[in-house]
Short mmCIF file of C-alpha atoms in Angstrom, two decimals:
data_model
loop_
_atom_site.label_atom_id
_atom_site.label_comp_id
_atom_site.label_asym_id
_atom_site.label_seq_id
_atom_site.Cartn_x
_atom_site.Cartn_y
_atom_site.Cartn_z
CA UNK A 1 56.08 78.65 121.17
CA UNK A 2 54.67 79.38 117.70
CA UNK A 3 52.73 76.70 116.17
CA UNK A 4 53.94 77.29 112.94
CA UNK A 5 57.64 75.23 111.69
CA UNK A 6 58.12 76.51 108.45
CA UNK A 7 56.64 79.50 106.40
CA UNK A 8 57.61 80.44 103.15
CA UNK A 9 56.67 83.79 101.92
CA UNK A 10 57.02 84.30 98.11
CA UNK A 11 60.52 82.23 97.31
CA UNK A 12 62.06 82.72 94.20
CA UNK A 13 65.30 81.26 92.91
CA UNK A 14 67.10 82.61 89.56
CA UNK A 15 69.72 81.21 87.74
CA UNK A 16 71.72 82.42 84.75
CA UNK A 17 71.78 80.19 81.63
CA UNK A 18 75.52 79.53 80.40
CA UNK A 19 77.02 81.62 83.22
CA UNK A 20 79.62 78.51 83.80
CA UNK A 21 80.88 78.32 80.24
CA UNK A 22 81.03 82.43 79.78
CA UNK A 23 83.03 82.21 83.00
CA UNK A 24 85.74 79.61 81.98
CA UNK A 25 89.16 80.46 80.98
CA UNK A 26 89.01 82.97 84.18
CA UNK A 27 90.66 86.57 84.81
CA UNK A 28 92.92 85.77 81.71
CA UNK A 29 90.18 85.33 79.22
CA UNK A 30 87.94 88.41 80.52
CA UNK A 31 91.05 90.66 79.95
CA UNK A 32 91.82 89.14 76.77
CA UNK A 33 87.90 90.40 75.62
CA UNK A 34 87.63 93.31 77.11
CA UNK A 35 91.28 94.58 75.34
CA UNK A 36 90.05 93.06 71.79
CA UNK A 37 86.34 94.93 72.39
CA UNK A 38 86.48 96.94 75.06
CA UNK A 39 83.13 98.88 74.14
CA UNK A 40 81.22 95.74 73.48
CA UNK A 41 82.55 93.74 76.51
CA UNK A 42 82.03 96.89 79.05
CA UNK A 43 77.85 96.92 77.26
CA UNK A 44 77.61 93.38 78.18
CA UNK A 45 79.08 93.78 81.48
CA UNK A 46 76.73 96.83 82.01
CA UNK A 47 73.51 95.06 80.48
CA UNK A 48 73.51 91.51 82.53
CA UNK A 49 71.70 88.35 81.48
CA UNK A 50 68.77 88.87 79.13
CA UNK A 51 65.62 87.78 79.61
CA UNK A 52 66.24 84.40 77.45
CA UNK A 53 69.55 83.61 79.60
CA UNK A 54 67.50 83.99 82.79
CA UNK A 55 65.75 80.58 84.58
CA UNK A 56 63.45 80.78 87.24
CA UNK A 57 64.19 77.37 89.13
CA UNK A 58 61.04 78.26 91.90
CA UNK A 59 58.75 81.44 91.74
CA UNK A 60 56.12 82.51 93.69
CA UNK A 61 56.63 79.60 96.47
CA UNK A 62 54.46 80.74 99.63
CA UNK A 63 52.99 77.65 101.86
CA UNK A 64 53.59 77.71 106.05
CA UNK A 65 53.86 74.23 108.02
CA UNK A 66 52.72 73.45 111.29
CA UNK A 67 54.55 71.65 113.58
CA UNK A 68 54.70 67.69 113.55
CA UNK A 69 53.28 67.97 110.31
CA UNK A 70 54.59 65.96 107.33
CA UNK A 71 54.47 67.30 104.02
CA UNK A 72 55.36 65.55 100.20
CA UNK A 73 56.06 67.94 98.07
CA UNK A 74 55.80 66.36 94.29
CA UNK A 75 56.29 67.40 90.47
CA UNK A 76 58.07 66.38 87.45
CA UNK A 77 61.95 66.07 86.79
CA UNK A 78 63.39 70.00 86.77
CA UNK A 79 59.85 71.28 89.09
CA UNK A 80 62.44 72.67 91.32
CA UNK A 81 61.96 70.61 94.27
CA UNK A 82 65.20 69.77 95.15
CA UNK A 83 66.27 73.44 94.54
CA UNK A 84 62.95 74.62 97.46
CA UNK A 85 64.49 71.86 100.02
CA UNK A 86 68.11 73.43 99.43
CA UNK A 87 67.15 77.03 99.82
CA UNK A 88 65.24 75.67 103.73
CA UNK A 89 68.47 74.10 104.32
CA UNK A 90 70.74 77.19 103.84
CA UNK A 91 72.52 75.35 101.08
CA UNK A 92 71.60 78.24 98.61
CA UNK A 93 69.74 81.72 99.11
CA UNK A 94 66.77 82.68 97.14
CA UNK A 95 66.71 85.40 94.94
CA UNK A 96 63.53 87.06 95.45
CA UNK A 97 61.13 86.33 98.92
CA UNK A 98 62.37 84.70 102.48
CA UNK A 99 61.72 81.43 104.49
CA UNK A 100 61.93 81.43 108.20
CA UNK A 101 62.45 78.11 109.79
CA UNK A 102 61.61 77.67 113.60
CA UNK A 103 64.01 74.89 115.00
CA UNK A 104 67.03 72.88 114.29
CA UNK A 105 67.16 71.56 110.90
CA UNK A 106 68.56 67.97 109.71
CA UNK A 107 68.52 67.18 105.83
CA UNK A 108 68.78 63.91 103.67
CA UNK A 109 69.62 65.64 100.07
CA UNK A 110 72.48 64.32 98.51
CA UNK A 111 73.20 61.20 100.39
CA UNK A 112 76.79 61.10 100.94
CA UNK A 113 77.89 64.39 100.52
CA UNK A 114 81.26 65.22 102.32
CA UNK A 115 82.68 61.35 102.16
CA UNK A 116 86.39 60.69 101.89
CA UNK A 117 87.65 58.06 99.92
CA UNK A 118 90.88 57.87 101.41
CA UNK A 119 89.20 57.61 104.82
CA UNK A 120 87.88 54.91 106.41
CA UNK A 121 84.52 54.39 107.53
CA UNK A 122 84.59 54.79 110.88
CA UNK A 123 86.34 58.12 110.51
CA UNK A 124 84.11 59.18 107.10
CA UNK A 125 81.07 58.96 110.18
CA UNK A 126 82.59 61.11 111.91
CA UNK A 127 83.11 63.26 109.08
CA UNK A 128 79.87 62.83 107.72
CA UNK A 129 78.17 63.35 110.99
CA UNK A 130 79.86 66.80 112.10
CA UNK A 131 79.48 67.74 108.40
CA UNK A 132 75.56 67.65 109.20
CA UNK A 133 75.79 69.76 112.34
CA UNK A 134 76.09 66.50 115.21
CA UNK A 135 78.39 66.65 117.98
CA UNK A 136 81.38 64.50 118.73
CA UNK A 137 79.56 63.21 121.58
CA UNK A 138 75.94 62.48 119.68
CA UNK A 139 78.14 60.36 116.94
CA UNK A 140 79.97 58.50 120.05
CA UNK A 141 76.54 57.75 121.41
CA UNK A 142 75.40 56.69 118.30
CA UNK A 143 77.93 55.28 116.51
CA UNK A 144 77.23 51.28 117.37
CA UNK A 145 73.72 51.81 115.78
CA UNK A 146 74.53 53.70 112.94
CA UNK A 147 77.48 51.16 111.73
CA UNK A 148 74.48 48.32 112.31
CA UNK A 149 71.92 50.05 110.47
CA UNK A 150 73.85 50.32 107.53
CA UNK A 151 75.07 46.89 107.46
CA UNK A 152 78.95 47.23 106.79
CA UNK A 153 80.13 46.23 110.45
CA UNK A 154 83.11 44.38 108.79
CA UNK A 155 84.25 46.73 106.48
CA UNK A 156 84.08 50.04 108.92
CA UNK A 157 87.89 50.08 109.37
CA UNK A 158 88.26 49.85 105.25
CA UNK A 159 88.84 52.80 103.16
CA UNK A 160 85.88 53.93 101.31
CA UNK A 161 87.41 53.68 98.40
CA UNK A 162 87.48 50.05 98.42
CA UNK A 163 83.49 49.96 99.16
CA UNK A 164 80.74 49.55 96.75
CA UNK A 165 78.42 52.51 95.87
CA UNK A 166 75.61 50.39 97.82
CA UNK A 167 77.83 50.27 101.07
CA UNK A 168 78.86 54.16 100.47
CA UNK A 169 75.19 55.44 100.12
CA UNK A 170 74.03 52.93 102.88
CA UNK A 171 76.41 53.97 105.57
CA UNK A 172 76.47 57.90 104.50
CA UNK A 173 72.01 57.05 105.33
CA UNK A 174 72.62 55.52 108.16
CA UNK A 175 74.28 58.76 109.51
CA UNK A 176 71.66 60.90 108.63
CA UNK A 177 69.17 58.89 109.63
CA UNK A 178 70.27 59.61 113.29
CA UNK A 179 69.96 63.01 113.12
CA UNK A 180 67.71 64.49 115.74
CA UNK A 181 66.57 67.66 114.31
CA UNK A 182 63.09 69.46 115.29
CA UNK A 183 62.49 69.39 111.19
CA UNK A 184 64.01 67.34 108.55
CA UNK A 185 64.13 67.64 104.84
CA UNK A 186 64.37 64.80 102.82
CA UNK A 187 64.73 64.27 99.19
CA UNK A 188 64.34 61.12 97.26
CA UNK A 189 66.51 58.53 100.24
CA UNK A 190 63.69 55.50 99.22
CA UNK A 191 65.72 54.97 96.39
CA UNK A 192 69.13 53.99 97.75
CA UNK A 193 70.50 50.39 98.19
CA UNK A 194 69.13 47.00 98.08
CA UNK A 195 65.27 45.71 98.69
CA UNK A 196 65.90 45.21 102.59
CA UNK A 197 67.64 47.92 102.97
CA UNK A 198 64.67 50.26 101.55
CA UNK A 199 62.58 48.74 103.90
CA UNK A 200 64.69 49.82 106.77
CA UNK A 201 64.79 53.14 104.90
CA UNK A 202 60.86 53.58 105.06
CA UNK A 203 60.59 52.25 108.46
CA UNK A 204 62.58 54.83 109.61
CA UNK A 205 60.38 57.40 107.64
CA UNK A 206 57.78 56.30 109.44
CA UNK A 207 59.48 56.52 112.68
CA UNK A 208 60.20 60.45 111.92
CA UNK A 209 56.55 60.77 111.44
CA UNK A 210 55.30 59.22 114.07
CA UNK A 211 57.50 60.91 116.33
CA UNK A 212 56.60 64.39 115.69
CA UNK A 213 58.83 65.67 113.98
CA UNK A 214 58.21 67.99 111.03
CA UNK A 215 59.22 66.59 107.97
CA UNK A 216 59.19 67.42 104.45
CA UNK A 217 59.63 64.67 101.97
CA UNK A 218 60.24 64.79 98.39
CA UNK A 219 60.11 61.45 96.17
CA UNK A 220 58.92 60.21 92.61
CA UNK A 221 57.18 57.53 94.58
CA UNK A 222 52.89 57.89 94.70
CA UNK A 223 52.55 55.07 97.29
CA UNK A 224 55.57 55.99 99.73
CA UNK A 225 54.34 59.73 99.65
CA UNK A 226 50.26 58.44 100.10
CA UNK A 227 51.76 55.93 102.80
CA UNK A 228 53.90 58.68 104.68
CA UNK A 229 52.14 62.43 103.95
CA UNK A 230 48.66 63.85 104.40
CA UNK A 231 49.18 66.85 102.92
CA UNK A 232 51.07 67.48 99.77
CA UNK A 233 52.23 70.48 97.53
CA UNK A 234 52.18 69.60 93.39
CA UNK A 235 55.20 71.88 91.86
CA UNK A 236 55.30 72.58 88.08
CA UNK A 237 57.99 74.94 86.43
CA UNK A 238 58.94 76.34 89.80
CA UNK A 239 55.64 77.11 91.01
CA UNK A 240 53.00 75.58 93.26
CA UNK A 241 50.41 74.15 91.30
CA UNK A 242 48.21 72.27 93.89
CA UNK A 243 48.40 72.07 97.64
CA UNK A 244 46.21 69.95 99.85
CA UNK A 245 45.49 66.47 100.75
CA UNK A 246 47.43 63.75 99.40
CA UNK A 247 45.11 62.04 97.27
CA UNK A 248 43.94 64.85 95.78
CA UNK A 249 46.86 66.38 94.65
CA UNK A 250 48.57 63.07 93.43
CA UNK A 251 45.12 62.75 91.01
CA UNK A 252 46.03 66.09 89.88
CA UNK A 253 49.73 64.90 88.83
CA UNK A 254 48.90 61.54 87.57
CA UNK A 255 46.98 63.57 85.09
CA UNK A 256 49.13 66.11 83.80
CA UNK A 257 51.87 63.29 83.79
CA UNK A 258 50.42 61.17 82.55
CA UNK A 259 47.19 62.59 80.45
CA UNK A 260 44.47 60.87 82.33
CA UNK A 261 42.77 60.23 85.33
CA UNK A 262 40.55 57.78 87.47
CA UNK A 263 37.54 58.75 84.96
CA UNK A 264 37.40 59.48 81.26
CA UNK A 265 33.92 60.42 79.50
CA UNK A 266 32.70 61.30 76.08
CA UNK A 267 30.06 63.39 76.15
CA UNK A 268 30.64 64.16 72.23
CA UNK A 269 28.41 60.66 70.84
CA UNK A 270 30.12 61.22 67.76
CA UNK A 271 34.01 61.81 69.42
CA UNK A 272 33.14 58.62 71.46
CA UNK A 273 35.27 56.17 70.54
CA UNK A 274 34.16 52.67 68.69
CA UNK A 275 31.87 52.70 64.97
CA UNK A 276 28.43 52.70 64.20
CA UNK A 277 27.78 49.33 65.94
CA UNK A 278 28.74 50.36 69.13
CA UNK A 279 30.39 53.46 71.44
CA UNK A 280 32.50 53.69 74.95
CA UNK A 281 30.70 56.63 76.63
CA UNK A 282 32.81 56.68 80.01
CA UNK A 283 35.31 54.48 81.74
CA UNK A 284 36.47 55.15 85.51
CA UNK A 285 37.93 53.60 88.72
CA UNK A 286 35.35 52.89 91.26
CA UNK A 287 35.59 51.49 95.00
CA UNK A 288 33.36 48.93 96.83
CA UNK A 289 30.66 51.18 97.21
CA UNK A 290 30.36 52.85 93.33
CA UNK A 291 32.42 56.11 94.16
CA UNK A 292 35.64 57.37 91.87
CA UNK A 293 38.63 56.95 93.19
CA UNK A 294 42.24 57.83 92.68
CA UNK A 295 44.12 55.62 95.04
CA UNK A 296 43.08 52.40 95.90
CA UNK A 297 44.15 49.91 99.09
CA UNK A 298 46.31 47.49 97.76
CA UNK A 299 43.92 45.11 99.76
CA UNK A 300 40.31 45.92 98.53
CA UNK A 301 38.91 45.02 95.74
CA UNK A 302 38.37 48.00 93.07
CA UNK A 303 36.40 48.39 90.08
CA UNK A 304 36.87 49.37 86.20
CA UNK A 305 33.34 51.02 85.60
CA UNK A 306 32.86 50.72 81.30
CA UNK A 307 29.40 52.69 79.98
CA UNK A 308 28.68 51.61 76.12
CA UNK A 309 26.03 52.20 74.00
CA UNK A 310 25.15 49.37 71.75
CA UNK A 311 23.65 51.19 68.84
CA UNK A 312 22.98 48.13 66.37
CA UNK A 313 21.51 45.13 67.42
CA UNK A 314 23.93 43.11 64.98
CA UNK A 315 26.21 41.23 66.81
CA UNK A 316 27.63 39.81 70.21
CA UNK A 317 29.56 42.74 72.29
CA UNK A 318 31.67 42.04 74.71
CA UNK A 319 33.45 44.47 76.97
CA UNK A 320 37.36 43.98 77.65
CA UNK A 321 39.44 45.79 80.18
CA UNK A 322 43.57 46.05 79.74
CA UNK A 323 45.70 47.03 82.46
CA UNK A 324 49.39 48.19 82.69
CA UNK A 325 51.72 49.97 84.62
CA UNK A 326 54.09 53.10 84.23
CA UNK A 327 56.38 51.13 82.56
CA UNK A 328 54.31 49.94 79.82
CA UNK A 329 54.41 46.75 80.85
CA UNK A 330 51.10 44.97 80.43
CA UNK A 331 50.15 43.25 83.56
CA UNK A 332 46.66 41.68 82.72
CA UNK A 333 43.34 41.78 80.39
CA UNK A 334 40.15 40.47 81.62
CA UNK A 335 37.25 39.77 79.50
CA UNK A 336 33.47 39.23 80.35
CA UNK A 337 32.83 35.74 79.94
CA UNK A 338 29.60 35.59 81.30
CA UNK A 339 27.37 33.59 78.56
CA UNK A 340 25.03 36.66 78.03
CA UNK A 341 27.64 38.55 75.39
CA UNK A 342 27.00 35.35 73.44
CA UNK A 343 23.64 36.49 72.54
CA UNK A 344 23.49 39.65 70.28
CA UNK A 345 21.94 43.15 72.62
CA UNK A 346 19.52 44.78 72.09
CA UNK A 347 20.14 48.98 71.08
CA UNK A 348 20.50 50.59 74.43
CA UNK A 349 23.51 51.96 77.11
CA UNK A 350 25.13 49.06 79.31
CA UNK A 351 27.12 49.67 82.40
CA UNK A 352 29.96 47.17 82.67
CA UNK A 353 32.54 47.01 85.46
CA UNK A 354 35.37 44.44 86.12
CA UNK A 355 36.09 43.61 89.75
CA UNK A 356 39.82 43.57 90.90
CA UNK A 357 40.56 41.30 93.93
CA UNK A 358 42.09 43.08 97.03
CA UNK A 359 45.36 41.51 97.61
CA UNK A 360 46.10 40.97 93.68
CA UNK A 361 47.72 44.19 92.58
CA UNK A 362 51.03 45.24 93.61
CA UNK A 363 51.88 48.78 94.70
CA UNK A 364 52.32 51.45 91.89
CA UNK A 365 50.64 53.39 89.18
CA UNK A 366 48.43 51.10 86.97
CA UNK A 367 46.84 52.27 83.99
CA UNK A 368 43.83 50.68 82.30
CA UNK A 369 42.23 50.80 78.81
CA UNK A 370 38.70 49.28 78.09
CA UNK A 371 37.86 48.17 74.35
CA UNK A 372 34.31 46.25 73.30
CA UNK A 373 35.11 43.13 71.05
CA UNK A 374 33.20 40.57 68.99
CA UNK A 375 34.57 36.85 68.47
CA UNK A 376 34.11 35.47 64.63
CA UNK A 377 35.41 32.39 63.94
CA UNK A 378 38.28 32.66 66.73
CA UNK A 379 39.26 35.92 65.76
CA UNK A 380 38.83 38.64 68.22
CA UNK A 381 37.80 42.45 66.20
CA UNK A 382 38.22 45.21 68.51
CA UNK A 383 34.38 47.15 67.47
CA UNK A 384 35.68 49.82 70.44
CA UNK A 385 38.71 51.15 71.86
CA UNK A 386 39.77 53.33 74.64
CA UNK A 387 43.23 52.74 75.08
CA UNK A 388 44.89 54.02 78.59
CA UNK A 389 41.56 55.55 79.37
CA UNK A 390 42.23 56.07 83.25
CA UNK A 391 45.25 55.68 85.79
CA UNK A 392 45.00 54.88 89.97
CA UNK A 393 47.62 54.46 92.36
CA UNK A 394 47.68 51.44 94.41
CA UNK A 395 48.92 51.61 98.21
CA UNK A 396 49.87 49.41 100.88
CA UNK A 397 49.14 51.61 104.15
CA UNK A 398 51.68 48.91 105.59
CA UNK A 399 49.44 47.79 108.45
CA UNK A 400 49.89 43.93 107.60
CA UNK A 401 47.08 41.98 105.74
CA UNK A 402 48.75 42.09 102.45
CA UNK A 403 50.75 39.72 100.96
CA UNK A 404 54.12 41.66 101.78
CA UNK A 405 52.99 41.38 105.66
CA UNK A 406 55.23 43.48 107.90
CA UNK A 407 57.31 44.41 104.80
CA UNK A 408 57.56 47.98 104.08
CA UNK A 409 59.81 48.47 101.32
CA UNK A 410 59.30 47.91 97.82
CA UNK A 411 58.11 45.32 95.66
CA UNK A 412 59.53 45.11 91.89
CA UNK A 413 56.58 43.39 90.19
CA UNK A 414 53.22 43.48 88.10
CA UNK A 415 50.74 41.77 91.00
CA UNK A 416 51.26 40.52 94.31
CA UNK A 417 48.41 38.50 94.93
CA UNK A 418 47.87 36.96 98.85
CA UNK A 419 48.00 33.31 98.19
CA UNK A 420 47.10 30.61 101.30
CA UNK A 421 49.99 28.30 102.76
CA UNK A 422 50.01 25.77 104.34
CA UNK A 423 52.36 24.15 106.98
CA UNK A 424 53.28 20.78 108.13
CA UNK A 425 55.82 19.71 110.57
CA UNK A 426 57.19 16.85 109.85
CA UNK A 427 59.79 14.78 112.70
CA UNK A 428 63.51 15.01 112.01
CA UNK A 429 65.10 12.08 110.15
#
């Protein structure tokens, strides 16, 4: 048997730009223009789209998978991932180029396709199921499990109609979850119901992986995809921009998304930013040991490296860091407040770097700015600023030792530091 599961040989998928609305009003409306211009309706008939009503979703897509390999394929909003994971599942054919697929294919796309409203649960799983190629007898075998995975034991004899879009999405996962394909395509499931129920989601991810299985799994999420995938493709306008290992490629994207990167220099003295007291030269995310890095272990301690160049011995500097997240919330600043800045420097290049805690951050993109300050009279005058001058990803491998434990699923919040408790037992009243 081939090593190979998947291998993609120069996909391309085209669509035509306002084909739907030039289609409405059907047979009636084509007759009605052809007799009122016949010559100028049979020239656009014979010409086709132009060039400007043409859209290339994916061009150019060639990449082969080995078996029991798991692959994140990332990219923007409109990158065409979705539209790559639907032409491997036969939902659409490409236009240009072929993909041959060695073994039996499960996919998680559009999470509840094929539900009934007017059914009830039980029989929408049975729907649902032979709708995504299981047999009668696979769904009997498996139907206890699925109905407790998804939670809605009570309400499996209820119309769907009556649930909740949670309950919907949750029990149309649960079904696909127990597929048991040789390769399975997934595409953004993380993001479906509640917190516990996202953790159930990833552990089951994780299961897939660890199981053999070839998967390919699309999501907007840096830490699931780091957690789950060590290889990843970057797509960009329907063509693959990057392909390799996971850290490397999500460095690549959290710079063109975002416009930086784990290290920002100015080589330029005079672009540098600040004034003629004082310049940022360089600002970067280092590890434990002084190296760059993109994605950090949500439970080591990592580094915000500022070089300055005090240029005027005039007065106190004092470097500042300011971190954020994707959001633009900011989550912290931290200021050197060691009693050396209250002296004035002498002229000269200083190398000044803020230690994180492991266990403090919480998982997600963080972005941090650095700035160098002087205090007069309680007022704080910003002599140097580098505002969102580098981005990381933090990432809980989810091996226990942070402070979500055993948790896999995701956290909504700015730090999640690992605090000590304490425990007394105390005899019942």
């Amino acid at each position: 048997m081939s090593d190979v599961a998947i291998r993609a040989e120069s996909l391309g998928k085209r669509y035509r730009i306002g084909a739907r609305r030039e289609g409405q009003g059907g047979l009636g409306r084509s007759i009605t223009r052809a007799l009122a211009s016949p010559f100028d309706y049979l020239r656009a008939t014979l010409r086709g789209p132009g060039e400007d009503e043409i859209l290339w979703a994916l061009r150019g897509i060639s990449f082969e998978m080995a078996r029991g390999e798991v692959l994140g394929i990332i990219g923007r909003n409109g990158a065409g991932k979705t539209t790559l994971l639907k032409i491997l599942a036969r939902i659409t054919d490409p236009t240009e180029g072929e993909a041959t697929i060695y073994g039996r294919v499960g996919s998680l796309l559009e999470v509840g396709t094929g539900f009934h409203p007017e059914l009830t649960g039980r029989e929408n799983v049975f729907l649902n199921g032979a709708i995504l190629g299981m047999t009668k007898a696979e769904i009997d075998r498996k139907f206890d499990e699925i109905v407790a995975f998804s939670g809605v034991e009570r309400f499996i004899d209820t119309q769907v109609k009556r649930y909740s879009t949670g309950m919907r999405v949750r029990l149309a996962f649960s079904v696909a979850a127990h597929l048991e394909p040789e390769i399975l395509l997934i595409d953004e499931v993380l993001a479906v119901g509640d917190a516990g129920f996202q953790r159930k989601c990833l552990g089951k991810m994780h299961e897939f992986g660890e199981s053999g299985r070839t998967v390919i799994f699309v999501s907007h999420s840096m830490p699931a995809i780091s957690r789950l995938c060590d290889r990843t493709i970057l797509l960009d306008e329907g063509r693959i921009v990057d392909d390799g290992p996971s850290d490397r490629v999500m460095a690549q994207y959290l710079q063109s998304d975002l416009g930086t990167t784990a290290e920002r220099r100015w080589d330029d003295p005079g672009a540098a930013p600040g004034n003629e007291l004082v310049r940022i030269r360089s600002v970067r995310v280092v590890d434990g040991e002084g190296r760059t890095v993109e994605t950090v272990d949500v439970r080591k301690p990592v580094g915000v490296e500022v070089v300055f160049e005090v240029l005027r011995r005039e007065l106190p500097m004092i470097p500042e860091i300011v971190v954020g997240n994707e959001e633009g919330v900011r989550v912290f600043i931290s200021m050197d407040t060691h009693p050396r800045w209250r002296e004035l420097p002498d002229p000269g290049s200083y190398v000044s770097t803020a230690w994180i805690p492991g266990n403090l951050l919480a998982e997600g993109t963080l972005i941090a700015g650095a700035q160098i300050v002087t205090l007069l009279s309680g007022a704080t005058i910003r002599e140097a600023e580098a505002p969102d001058a580098v981005a990381f990803h933090v990432v809980d491998p989810g091996e226990g030792g942070s402070a979500k434990g055993d948790f896999v699923g995701s956290w909504k919040m700015a730090v999640s530091p690992l605090l000590e408790w304490t425990l007394e037992r105390r005899p019942s009243v």
